[in-house]
Amino acid sequence: MRKKTTTPRTRRLAATAVALGSFLALASPAGTAGAAPADPVPTVFYGDSYTANFGIAPVNNQDNERGWCFQATENYPAVATRRLADNGITLDVQSDVSCGGALVEHFWKEQEMLGGGTVPAQQDALKEDTQLVVGGMGGNTLGFTSILKQCSAKLRGNEGALLPGEPVDPDKPAGECREFFASEDGKAWLDYQFQRVEGDLEEMFQRMSYFAPDAERVLVGYPRLVPKDTTKCLTAAPGQTELPFADIPKNALPLLDQVQQRLDEVMKKTAADDGADFVDLYDHTGNNTACDGANRGIGGLLEDSQLEFGQPIPWYAHPNDKGRDIQAEHVATKIEQILNR
């Protein structure tokens, strides 16, 4: 367990000491800006498949290892950047290193790609003049795909081949996943995973502060997947034959929502404790879940996405175009608020 520091400033001091192996004096924080900057804002986007917007085509970097990040050319960082430009705010995007499958630790460690090769640690994109760092991580470190596989027999087979992770306990039937996660072993696993997410996010924020000391840091949460009324999940979306959550038992759907809500709270708290900003998508997407039919902002678990790999690749419960636009809207709004305060 990492020892928690009490304020953002002491965390930045600790991060600097760890990185350099000695105690160094830091410059005083810059004054608060009164208006959005007239000059382009040097910006780095980071994150996992929800920032890369897995499932939306076309994909960037198809001729190299980064193609396996499945980073959409029109992901929410690209759309949000255009929205801001329309409002007179220009981002100088130094890099977008968001990558499908990324754990929080891949912010400071290289990531192995499904197709072979590696991509560098995402922190390598930060520069001393970076003023804005935006993205989202946490779901893969939590092991959300392992939870999905614990609850879905279909995802344990070939239909989940591109989805990282294994079921938490493959000896337990998928239909009993709700009982498993309420039991001693399943509950202990979840508690440990949440502690890991919190600790890794703390380290990520400290590293951001060290490598880009003047940057505003933004953590973007995840959109809501399961609605409050889970009976909506018993009807396939228009034009679809699979249910939104395929064969996951109806009694397990509230469990998925509870896990996601708890993750949202951990991310929000960790960001606040370290003086970073948080974009709470969960609280704004309750009417655009995977079970909201034509209004869904999330592609169904086994619904065909826009990607093909010899055959169509499922969305695996990632934002579709509508969901991507909702992400972009809220991220752009947060960035504008930050740059105008």
mmCIF file of C-alpha atoms in Angstrom, residues 31-336:
data_model
loop_
_atom_site.group_PDB
_atom_site.id
_atom_site.type_symbol
_atom_site.label_atom_id
_atom_site.label_comp_id
_atom_site.label_asym_id
_atom_site.label_seq_id
_atom_site.Cartn_x
_atom_site.Cartn_y
_atom_site.Cartn_z
ATOM 1 C CA GLY A 31 -1.046 32.450 -10.980
ATOM 2 C CA THR A 32 -4.611 31.632 -11.947
ATOM 3 C CA ALA A 33 -5.527 32.733 -15.431
ATOM 4 C CA GLY A 34 -8.467 35.067 -15.774
ATOM 5 C CA ALA A 35 -9.424 34.113 -19.323
ATOM 6 C CA ALA A 36 -8.835 31.441 -21.917
ATOM 7 C CA PRO A 37 -5.370 31.791 -23.447
ATOM 8 C CA ALA A 38 -5.054 33.461 -26.822
ATOM 9 C CA ASP A 39 -2.168 31.185 -27.816
ATOM 10 C CA PRO A 40 -2.561 27.476 -28.609
ATOM 11 C CA VAL A 41 -2.497 25.306 -25.467
ATOM 12 C CA PRO A 42 0.114 22.505 -25.594
ATOM 13 C CA THR A 43 -1.942 19.381 -24.842
ATOM 14 C CA VAL A 44 -1.382 15.649 -24.424
ATOM 15 C CA PHE A 45 -4.192 13.100 -24.493
ATOM 16 C CA TYR A 46 -3.633 9.767 -22.750
ATOM 17 C CA GLY A 47 -5.822 6.829 -21.823
ATOM 18 C CA ASP A 48 -7.272 3.433 -22.660
ATOM 19 C CA SER A 49 -9.803 2.164 -25.216
ATOM 20 C CA TYR A 50 -12.510 4.583 -24.058
ATOM 21 C CA THR A 51 -10.245 7.516 -24.945
ATOM 22 C CA ALA A 52 -8.982 5.796 -28.092
ATOM 23 C CA ASN A 53 -12.655 5.047 -28.892
ATOM 24 C CA PHE A 54 -12.222 1.399 -29.794
ATOM 25 C CA GLY A 55 -14.808 0.289 -32.320
ATOM 26 C CA ILE A 56 -14.965 3.474 -34.384
ATOM 27 C CA ALA A 57 -13.345 3.397 -37.825
ATOM 28 C CA PRO A 58 -11.005 4.338 -39.394
ATOM 29 C CA VAL A 59 -8.107 3.616 -37.063
ATOM 30 C CA ASN A 60 -4.861 5.598 -36.758
ATOM 31 C CA ASN A 61 -1.382 4.081 -37.291
ATOM 32 C CA GLN A 62 -2.535 0.998 -39.171
ATOM 33 C CA ASP A 63 0.968 0.474 -40.588
ATOM 34 C CA ASN A 64 2.760 0.072 -37.229
ATOM 35 C CA GLU A 65 2.422 -1.338 -33.702
ATOM 36 C CA ARG A 66 0.168 1.520 -32.619
ATOM 37 C CA GLY A 67 -2.487 0.228 -34.978
ATOM 38 C CA TRP A 68 -3.200 -2.383 -32.310
ATOM 39 C CA CYS A 69 -4.236 0.441 -29.991
ATOM 40 C CA PHE A 70 -7.376 0.707 -32.178
ATOM 41 C CA GLN A 71 -7.244 4.472 -31.743
ATOM 42 C CA ALA A 72 -10.000 5.982 -33.886
ATOM 43 C CA THR A 73 -9.053 8.844 -36.166
ATOM 44 C CA GLU A 74 -12.239 10.503 -34.912
ATOM 45 C CA ASN A 75 -11.922 9.715 -31.213
ATOM 46 C CA TYR A 76 -13.273 12.096 -28.588
ATOM 47 C CA PRO A 77 -9.953 13.984 -28.222
ATOM 48 C CA ALA A 78 -10.136 14.862 -31.941
ATOM 49 C CA VAL A 79 -13.821 15.823 -31.767
ATOM 50 C CA ALA A 80 -13.397 17.819 -28.544
ATOM 51 C CA THR A 81 -10.419 19.676 -30.046
ATOM 52 C CA ARG A 82 -12.607 20.794 -32.963
ATOM 53 C CA ARG A 83 -15.442 21.810 -30.643
ATOM 54 C CA LEU A 84 -13.052 23.976 -28.673
ATOM 55 C CA ALA A 85 -11.665 25.549 -31.850
ATOM 56 C CA ASP A 86 -15.203 26.532 -32.795
ATOM 57 C CA ASN A 87 -15.360 28.363 -29.447
ATOM 58 C CA GLY A 88 -12.090 30.181 -30.052
ATOM 59 C CA ILE A 89 -9.866 27.871 -27.989
ATOM 60 C CA THR A 90 -7.009 26.244 -29.861
ATOM 61 C CA LEU A 91 -5.271 23.155 -28.528
ATOM 62 C CA ASP A 92 -1.766 22.413 -29.743
ATOM 63 C CA VAL A 93 -2.082 18.620 -29.522
ATOM 64 C CA GLN A 94 1.469 17.470 -28.885
ATOM 65 C CA SER A 95 0.380 13.840 -28.844
ATOM 66 C CA ASP A 96 -2.550 11.476 -28.384
ATOM 67 C CA VAL A 97 -1.138 8.275 -26.906
ATOM 68 C CA SER A 98 -4.437 6.683 -25.871
ATOM 69 C CA CYS A 99 -4.336 2.945 -26.458
ATOM 70 C CA GLY A 100 -6.820 0.120 -26.139
ATOM 71 C CA GLY A 101 -6.000 -2.325 -23.352
ATOM 72 C CA ALA A 102 -3.897 0.167 -21.390
ATOM 73 C CA LEU A 103 -3.645 -0.289 -17.640
ATOM 74 C CA VAL A 104 -2.935 2.724 -15.439
ATOM 75 C CA GLU A 105 0.619 1.402 -15.045
ATOM 76 C CA HIS A 106 1.120 1.806 -18.785
ATOM 77 C CA PHE A 107 1.322 5.497 -18.081
ATOM 78 C CA TRP A 108 4.867 4.775 -16.862
ATOM 79 C CA LYS A 109 5.547 1.333 -18.381
ATOM 80 C CA GLU A 110 5.653 0.231 -21.997
ATOM 81 C CA GLN A 111 2.604 -1.683 -23.198
ATOM 82 C CA GLU A 112 2.746 -4.982 -25.062
ATOM 83 C CA MET A 113 0.484 -5.097 -28.087
ATOM 84 C CA LEU A 114 -1.873 -7.935 -28.983
ATOM 85 C CA GLY A 115 -0.292 -8.170 -32.435
ATOM 86 C CA GLY A 116 3.269 -8.160 -31.114
ATOM 87 C CA GLY A 117 5.676 -5.358 -30.325
ATOM 88 C CA THR A 118 5.304 -2.647 -27.714
ATOM 89 C CA VAL A 119 4.404 1.007 -27.428
ATOM 90 C CA PRO A 120 6.260 3.377 -25.082
ATOM 91 C CA ALA A 121 5.003 4.507 -21.707
ATOM 92 C CA GLN A 122 2.373 7.188 -22.170
ATOM 93 C CA GLN A 123 4.217 9.609 -19.883
ATOM 94 C CA ASP A 124 6.919 9.849 -22.568
ATOM 95 C CA ALA A 125 4.590 12.154 -24.499
ATOM 96 C CA LEU A 126 4.678 14.802 -21.754
ATOM 97 C CA LYS A 127 6.920 17.822 -22.205
ATOM 98 C CA GLU A 128 7.977 20.590 -19.840
ATOM 99 C CA ASP A 129 5.786 23.046 -21.741
ATOM 100 C CA THR A 130 2.699 20.789 -21.756
ATOM 101 C CA GLN A 131 -0.132 22.787 -20.196
ATOM 102 C CA LEU A 132 -3.009 20.312 -20.392
ATOM 103 C CA VAL A 133 -3.088 16.525 -19.868
ATOM 104 C CA VAL A 134 -6.449 14.852 -20.557
ATOM 105 C CA GLY A 135 -7.691 11.265 -20.660
ATOM 106 C CA GLY A 136 -9.094 8.313 -18.794
ATOM 107 C CA MET A 137 -7.727 5.110 -17.277
ATOM 108 C CA GLY A 138 -8.746 2.700 -14.558
ATOM 109 C CA GLY A 139 -11.173 0.178 -16.020
ATOM 110 C CA ASN A 140 -8.517 -2.243 -17.244
ATOM 111 C CA THR A 141 -6.584 -2.049 -13.986
ATOM 112 C CA LEU A 142 -9.811 -2.812 -12.157
ATOM 113 C CA GLY A 143 -10.231 -5.837 -14.418
ATOM 114 C CA PHE A 144 -13.668 -4.931 -15.762
ATOM 115 C CA THR A 145 -13.229 -7.250 -18.729
ATOM 116 C CA SER A 146 -12.487 -10.093 -16.304
ATOM 117 C CA ILE A 147 -15.749 -9.285 -14.538
ATOM 118 C CA LEU A 148 -17.578 -9.390 -17.866
ATOM 119 C CA LYS A 149 -15.986 -12.751 -18.662
ATOM 120 C CA GLN A 150 -16.879 -14.072 -15.228
ATOM 121 C CA CYS A 151 -20.517 -13.315 -16.067
ATOM 122 C CA SER A 152 -20.617 -14.352 -19.743
ATOM 123 C CA ALA A 153 -20.002 -17.829 -21.162
ATOM 124 C CA LYS A 154 -19.915 -16.334 -24.653
ATOM 125 C CA LEU A 155 -17.089 -13.964 -23.748
ATOM 126 C CA ARG A 156 -15.101 -16.872 -22.346
ATOM 127 C CA GLY A 157 -15.097 -18.370 -25.839
ATOM 128 C CA ASN A 158 -13.947 -17.084 -29.219
ATOM 129 C CA GLU A 159 -16.399 -14.186 -29.160
ATOM 130 C CA GLY A 160 -14.246 -12.542 -26.507
ATOM 131 C CA ALA A 161 -10.887 -13.339 -28.084
ATOM 132 C CA LEU A 162 -9.922 -9.685 -28.606
ATOM 133 C CA LEU A 163 -11.091 -8.695 -25.135
ATOM 134 C CA PRO A 164 -8.137 -8.772 -22.702
ATOM 135 C CA GLY A 165 -8.290 -10.626 -19.427
ATOM 136 C CA GLU A 166 -9.592 -13.937 -18.140
ATOM 137 C CA PRO A 167 -12.554 -14.689 -15.879
ATOM 138 C CA VAL A 168 -11.750 -14.162 -12.223
ATOM 139 C CA ASP A 169 -12.544 -17.802 -11.443
ATOM 140 C CA PRO A 170 -13.102 -19.932 -14.575
ATOM 141 C CA ASP A 171 -14.279 -22.847 -12.441
ATOM 142 C CA LYS A 172 -17.376 -20.909 -11.404
ATOM 143 C CA PRO A 173 -20.288 -20.947 -13.898
ATOM 144 C CA ALA A 174 -20.987 -17.632 -15.610
ATOM 145 C CA GLY A 175 -24.615 -17.817 -14.530
ATOM 146 C CA GLU A 176 -23.554 -17.663 -10.883
ATOM 147 C CA CYS A 177 -21.367 -14.569 -11.178
ATOM 148 C CA ARG A 178 -23.570 -12.395 -8.968
ATOM 149 C CA GLU A 179 -23.264 -14.880 -6.129
ATOM 150 C CA PHE A 180 -19.524 -15.197 -6.753
ATOM 151 C CA PHE A 181 -18.836 -11.472 -6.399
ATOM 152 C CA ALA A 182 -20.989 -11.346 -3.261
ATOM 153 C CA SER A 183 -18.959 -14.188 -1.745
ATOM 154 C CA GLU A 184 -15.778 -13.967 0.283
ATOM 155 C CA ASP A 185 -13.391 -14.708 -2.605
ATOM 156 C CA GLY A 186 -15.103 -12.554 -5.210
ATOM 157 C CA LYS A 187 -15.608 -9.644 -2.851
ATOM 158 C CA ALA A 188 -11.989 -9.810 -1.668
ATOM 159 C CA TRP A 189 -10.813 -9.765 -5.285
ATOM 160 C CA LEU A 190 -12.906 -6.683 -6.049
ATOM 161 C CA ASP A 191 -11.712 -4.842 -2.935
ATOM 162 C CA TYR A 192 -8.091 -5.525 -3.861
ATOM 163 C CA GLN A 193 -8.622 -4.342 -7.434
ATOM 164 C CA PHE A 194 -10.137 -1.063 -6.278
ATOM 165 C CA GLN A 195 -7.179 -0.463 -3.958
ATOM 166 C CA ARG A 196 -4.864 -1.090 -6.891
ATOM 167 C CA VAL A 197 -6.733 1.404 -9.080
ATOM 168 C CA GLU A 198 -6.551 4.092 -6.405
ATOM 169 C CA GLY A 199 -2.846 3.582 -5.775
ATOM 170 C CA ASP A 200 -1.942 3.530 -9.455
ATOM 171 C CA LEU A 201 -3.969 6.657 -10.209
ATOM 172 C CA GLU A 202 -2.162 8.446 -7.373
ATOM 173 C CA GLU A 203 1.172 7.527 -8.921
ATOM 174 C CA MET A 204 -0.023 8.592 -12.366
ATOM 175 C CA PHE A 205 -0.987 12.049 -11.114
ATOM 176 C CA GLN A 206 2.364 12.450 -9.373
ATOM 177 C CA ARG A 207 4.208 11.559 -12.555
ATOM 178 C CA MET A 208 2.141 14.043 -14.539
ATOM 179 C CA SER A 209 3.116 16.738 -12.055
ATOM 180 C CA TYR A 210 6.787 15.867 -12.372
ATOM 181 C CA PHE A 211 7.069 15.576 -16.162
ATOM 182 C CA ALA A 212 4.663 18.445 -16.944
ATOM 183 C CA PRO A 213 4.811 20.657 -13.831
ATOM 184 C CA ASP A 214 2.670 23.470 -15.248
ATOM 185 C CA ALA A 215 -0.036 21.256 -16.721
ATOM 186 C CA GLU A 216 -3.662 21.107 -15.677
ATOM 187 C CA ARG A 217 -4.509 17.419 -15.224
ATOM 188 C CA VAL A 218 -7.881 15.995 -16.224
ATOM 189 C CA LEU A 219 -9.165 12.493 -15.537
ATOM 190 C CA VAL A 220 -12.142 11.448 -17.642
ATOM 191 C CA GLY A 221 -14.549 8.915 -16.163
ATOM 192 C CA TYR A 222 -16.470 6.213 -17.965
ATOM 193 C CA PRO A 223 -19.969 6.551 -19.447
ATOM 194 C CA ARG A 224 -22.730 4.534 -17.801
ATOM 195 C CA LEU A 225 -23.221 1.092 -19.343
ATOM 196 C CA VAL A 226 -26.232 -0.355 -17.474
ATOM 197 C CA PRO A 227 -29.414 1.670 -16.873
ATOM 198 C CA LYS A 228 -31.263 1.917 -13.576
ATOM 199 C CA ASP A 229 -34.160 0.037 -15.182
ATOM 200 C CA THR A 230 -32.464 -3.200 -16.232
ATOM 201 C CA THR A 231 -35.628 -4.538 -17.876
ATOM 202 C CA LYS A 232 -34.627 -2.368 -20.838
ATOM 203 C CA CYS A 233 -31.674 -4.723 -21.282
ATOM 204 C CA LEU A 234 -34.030 -7.607 -22.109
ATOM 205 C CA THR A 235 -34.824 -6.103 -25.530
ATOM 206 C CA ALA A 236 -32.404 -6.048 -28.444
ATOM 207 C CA ALA A 237 -31.595 -2.664 -29.977
ATOM 208 C CA PRO A 238 -33.195 -1.813 -33.342
ATOM 209 C CA GLY A 239 -31.650 -3.956 -36.076
ATOM 210 C CA GLN A 240 -29.879 -6.221 -33.560
ATOM 211 C CA THR A 241 -30.476 -9.847 -32.635
ATOM 212 C CA GLU A 242 -28.217 -10.060 -29.554
ATOM 213 C CA LEU A 243 -29.313 -8.509 -26.292
ATOM 214 C CA PRO A 244 -27.176 -5.496 -25.240
ATOM 215 C CA PHE A 245 -25.319 -7.602 -22.661
ATOM 216 C CA ALA A 246 -25.615 -10.885 -24.535
ATOM 217 C CA ASP A 247 -25.852 -13.843 -22.124
ATOM 218 C CA ILE A 248 -24.965 -12.006 -18.906
ATOM 219 C CA PRO A 249 -27.726 -12.913 -16.409
ATOM 220 C CA LYS A 250 -30.263 -10.202 -15.704
ATOM 221 C CA ASN A 251 -29.612 -10.481 -11.968
ATOM 222 C CA ALA A 252 -25.934 -9.661 -12.602
ATOM 223 C CA LEU A 253 -26.620 -6.388 -14.442
ATOM 224 C CA PRO A 254 -27.085 -4.356 -11.225
ATOM 225 C CA LEU A 255 -23.747 -5.786 -10.081
ATOM 226 C CA LEU A 256 -22.028 -4.418 -13.204
ATOM 227 C CA ASP A 257 -23.582 -1.025 -12.539
ATOM 228 C CA GLN A 258 -22.546 -1.063 -8.873
ATOM 229 C CA VAL A 259 -18.962 -1.908 -9.846
ATOM 230 C CA GLN A 260 -18.908 0.887 -12.403
ATOM 231 C CA GLN A 261 -20.384 3.386 -9.959
ATOM 232 C CA ARG A 262 -17.786 2.446 -7.360
ATOM 233 C CA LEU A 263 -15.026 2.894 -9.953
ATOM 234 C CA ASP A 264 -16.431 6.317 -10.822
ATOM 235 C CA GLU A 265 -16.333 7.319 -7.151
ATOM 236 C CA VAL A 266 -12.749 6.089 -6.707
ATOM 237 C CA MET A 267 -11.601 8.007 -9.798
ATOM 238 C CA LYS A 268 -13.409 11.164 -8.712
ATOM 239 C CA LYS A 269 -11.993 11.033 -5.182
ATOM 240 C CA THR A 270 -8.429 10.308 -6.310
ATOM 241 C CA ALA A 271 -8.509 13.210 -8.759
ATOM 242 C CA ALA A 272 -9.878 15.571 -6.106
ATOM 243 C CA ASP A 273 -7.306 14.457 -3.527
ATOM 244 C CA ASP A 274 -4.501 15.313 -5.934
ATOM 245 C CA GLY A 275 -5.933 18.601 -7.186
ATOM 246 C CA ALA A 276 -6.836 17.279 -10.631
ATOM 247 C CA ASP A 277 -10.109 17.815 -12.481
ATOM 248 C CA PHE A 278 -12.619 15.045 -13.173
ATOM 249 C CA VAL A 279 -15.155 14.637 -15.968
ATOM 250 C CA ASP A 280 -18.032 12.623 -14.510
ATOM 251 C CA LEU A 281 -19.559 10.904 -17.524
ATOM 252 C CA TYR A 282 -21.369 8.287 -15.443
ATOM 253 C CA ASP A 283 -23.697 10.914 -13.966
ATOM 254 C CA HIS A 284 -24.550 12.342 -17.411
ATOM 255 C CA THR A 285 -25.172 9.235 -19.499
ATOM 256 C CA GLY A 286 -28.007 7.430 -17.707
ATOM 257 C CA ASN A 287 -30.275 7.800 -20.757
ATOM 258 C CA ASN A 288 -27.642 6.649 -23.255
ATOM 259 C CA THR A 289 -26.630 3.261 -21.876
ATOM 260 C CA ALA A 290 -26.176 0.114 -23.929
ATOM 261 C CA CYS A 291 -29.844 -0.707 -23.241
ATOM 262 C CA ASP A 292 -31.377 2.547 -24.526
ATOM 263 C CA GLY A 293 -32.201 1.318 -28.017
ATOM 264 C CA ALA A 294 -31.897 3.993 -30.691
ATOM 265 C CA ASN A 295 -30.596 6.423 -28.061
ATOM 266 C CA ARG A 296 -27.805 4.119 -26.903
ATOM 267 C CA GLY A 297 -24.384 5.691 -26.646
ATOM 268 C CA ILE A 298 -22.759 2.320 -25.960
ATOM 269 C CA GLY A 299 -22.464 -0.449 -28.514
ATOM 270 C CA GLY A 300 -23.839 -3.756 -27.283
ATOM 271 C CA LEU A 301 -21.446 -6.356 -25.905
ATOM 272 C CA LEU A 302 -21.575 -8.507 -29.054
ATOM 273 C CA GLU A 303 -23.060 -5.950 -31.449
ATOM 274 C CA ASP A 304 -20.857 -5.464 -34.530
ATOM 275 C CA SER A 305 -18.719 -2.334 -34.329
ATOM 276 C CA GLN A 306 -17.309 -0.433 -37.288
ATOM 277 C CA LEU A 307 -14.095 -2.486 -37.185
ATOM 278 C CA GLU A 308 -13.331 -5.647 -39.118
ATOM 279 C CA PHE A 309 -10.572 -8.155 -38.577
ATOM 280 C CA GLY A 310 -11.419 -10.767 -41.171
ATOM 281 C CA GLN A 311 -14.907 -10.480 -39.704
ATOM 282 C CA PRO A 312 -16.714 -7.715 -37.782
ATOM 283 C CA ILE A 313 -15.361 -7.007 -34.290
ATOM 284 C CA PRO A 314 -17.910 -6.464 -31.499
ATOM 285 C CA TRP A 315 -18.209 -3.187 -29.636
ATOM 286 C CA TYR A 316 -17.579 -4.968 -26.337
ATOM 287 C CA ALA A 317 -19.633 -2.224 -24.613
ATOM 288 C CA HIS A 318 -17.662 0.782 -25.896
ATOM 289 C CA PRO A 319 -19.046 4.163 -26.981
ATOM 290 C CA ASN A 320 -20.496 4.327 -30.492
ATOM 291 C CA ASP A 321 -20.577 7.573 -32.502
ATOM 292 C CA LYS A 322 -23.319 9.023 -30.299
ATOM 293 C CA GLY A 323 -21.454 8.041 -27.147
ATOM 294 C CA ARG A 324 -18.191 9.465 -28.529
ATOM 295 C CA ASP A 325 -19.911 12.778 -29.189
ATOM 296 C CA ILE A 326 -21.262 12.836 -25.618
ATOM 297 C CA GLN A 327 -17.737 12.212 -24.310
ATOM 298 C CA ALA A 328 -16.374 15.002 -26.507
ATOM 299 C CA GLU A 329 -19.062 17.464 -25.391
ATOM 300 C CA HIS A 330 -18.389 17.007 -21.683
ATOM 301 C CA VAL A 331 -14.597 16.940 -22.082
ATOM 302 C CA ALA A 332 -14.637 20.123 -24.183
ATOM 303 C CA THR A 333 -16.846 21.830 -21.596
ATOM 304 C CA LYS A 334 -14.485 20.875 -18.778
ATOM 305 C CA ILE A 335 -11.416 22.064 -20.698
ATOM 306 C CA GLU A 336 -13.110 25.401 -21.446
#
